[in-house]
PDB file of C-alpha atoms in Angstrom:
ATOM      1  CA  MET A   1       0.000   0.000   0.000  1.00 58.00           C
ATOM      2  CA  GLN A   2       1.395   3.359  -1.025  1.00 64.00           C
ATOM      3  CA  LYS A   3       2.006   6.038   1.584  1.00 67.00           C
ATOM      4  CA  TYR A   4       0.874   9.501   0.638  1.00 65.00           C
ATOM      5  CA  TYR A   5       3.117  12.282   1.852  1.00 62.00           C
ATOM      6  CA  THR A   6       1.503  15.557   2.675  1.00 63.00           C
ATOM      7  CA  ASP A   7       2.688  18.809   4.104  1.00 63.00           C
ATOM      8  CA  LEU A   8       0.236  18.382   6.964  1.00 62.00           C
ATOM      9  CA  ASP A   9       2.579  15.976   8.738  1.00 60.00           C
ATOM     10  CA  ASP A  10       5.003  18.741   9.667  1.00 63.00           C
ATOM     11  CA  PHE A  11       2.518  21.595   9.865  1.00 66.00           C
ATOM     12  CA  GLU A  12       3.059  23.995  12.734  1.00 70.00           C
ATOM     13  CA  ASP A  13       0.624  26.699  13.689  1.00 68.00           C
ATOM     14  CA  ASP A  14       2.722  29.839  13.626  1.00 72.00           C
ATOM     15  CA  SER A  15      -0.186  32.223  13.353  1.00 78.00           C
ATOM     16  CA  ARG A  16      -0.315  35.007  15.894  1.00 77.00           C
ATOM     17  CA  SER A  17      -2.280  34.416  19.032  1.00 85.00           C
ATOM     18  CA  ARG A  18      -5.561  36.218  19.598  1.00 86.00           C
ATOM     19  CA  LEU A  19      -4.261  37.761  22.824  1.00 85.00           C
ATOM     20  CA  LEU A  20      -1.296  39.282  20.993  1.00 86.00           C
ATOM     21  CA  GLU A  21      -3.574  40.794  18.355  1.00 87.00           C
ATOM     22  CA  VAL A  22      -5.896  42.279  20.987  1.00 82.00           C
ATOM     23  CA  THR A  23      -2.908  43.647  22.881  1.00 84.00           C
ATOM     24  CA  GLU A  24      -1.437  45.300  19.796  1.00 85.00           C
ATOM     25  CA  ARG A  25      -4.725  46.636  18.484  1.00 89.00           C
ATOM     26  CA  TRP A  26      -6.400  47.946  21.639  1.00 90.00           C
ATOM     27  CA  LEU A  27      -4.253  47.734  24.752  1.00 91.00           C
ATOM     28  CA  MET A  28      -1.083  49.452  23.567  1.00 91.00           C
ATOM     29  CA  PRO A  29      -2.839  52.501  22.050  1.00 93.00           C
ATOM     30  CA  ALA A  30      -4.923  52.801  25.226  1.00 95.00           C
ATOM     31  CA  VAL A  31      -1.792  52.685  27.403  1.00 95.00           C
ATOM     32  CA  ILE A  32      -0.089  55.298  25.220  1.00 96.00           C
ATOM     33  CA  PHE A  33      -3.186  57.518  25.340  1.00 97.00           C
ATOM     34  CA  VAL A  34      -3.495  57.280  29.124  1.00 98.00           C
ATOM     35  CA  ALA A  35       0.222  57.990  29.549  1.00 98.00           C
ATOM     36  CA  GLY A  36      -0.127  61.055  27.323  1.00 98.00           C
ATOM     37  CA  VAL A  37      -3.092  62.344  29.329  1.00 98.00           C
ATOM     38  CA  ILE A  38      -1.183  61.831  32.593  1.00 98.00           C
ATOM     39  CA  ILE A  39       1.829  63.712  31.211  1.00 98.00           C
ATOM     40  CA  ILE A  40      -0.364  66.590  30.022  1.00 97.00           C
ATOM     41  CA  LEU A  41      -2.104  66.794  33.405  1.00 97.00           C
ATOM     42  CA  ALA A  42       1.243  66.720  35.213  1.00 96.00           C
ATOM     43  CA  VAL A  43       2.528  69.586  33.061  1.00 96.00           C
ATOM     44  CA  CYS A  44      -0.646  71.593  33.706  1.00 95.00           C
ATOM     45  CA  VAL A  45      -0.409  71.016  37.455  1.00 94.00           C
ATOM     46  CA  SER A  46       3.254  72.004  37.526  1.00 93.00           C
ATOM     47  CA  LEU A  47       2.521  75.183  35.540  1.00 93.00           C
ATOM     48  CA  GLU A  48      -0.359  75.979  37.874  1.00 90.00           C
ATOM     49  CA  ALA A  49       1.993  75.709  40.847  1.00 83.00           C
ATOM     50  CA  LEU A  50       4.283  78.405  39.434  1.00 76.00           C
TER      51      LEU A  50
END
């Protein structure tokens, strides 16, 4: 009986994980936005103290 060779034997799932996609798409921009708001508020507070 003939053995059929396929590429599925050595197939590895190297697609990106869902968590990584969510992190890149939503979490990182949110963190950058919040950090920017905090920096702006800190600058305003320090200018107000002058």
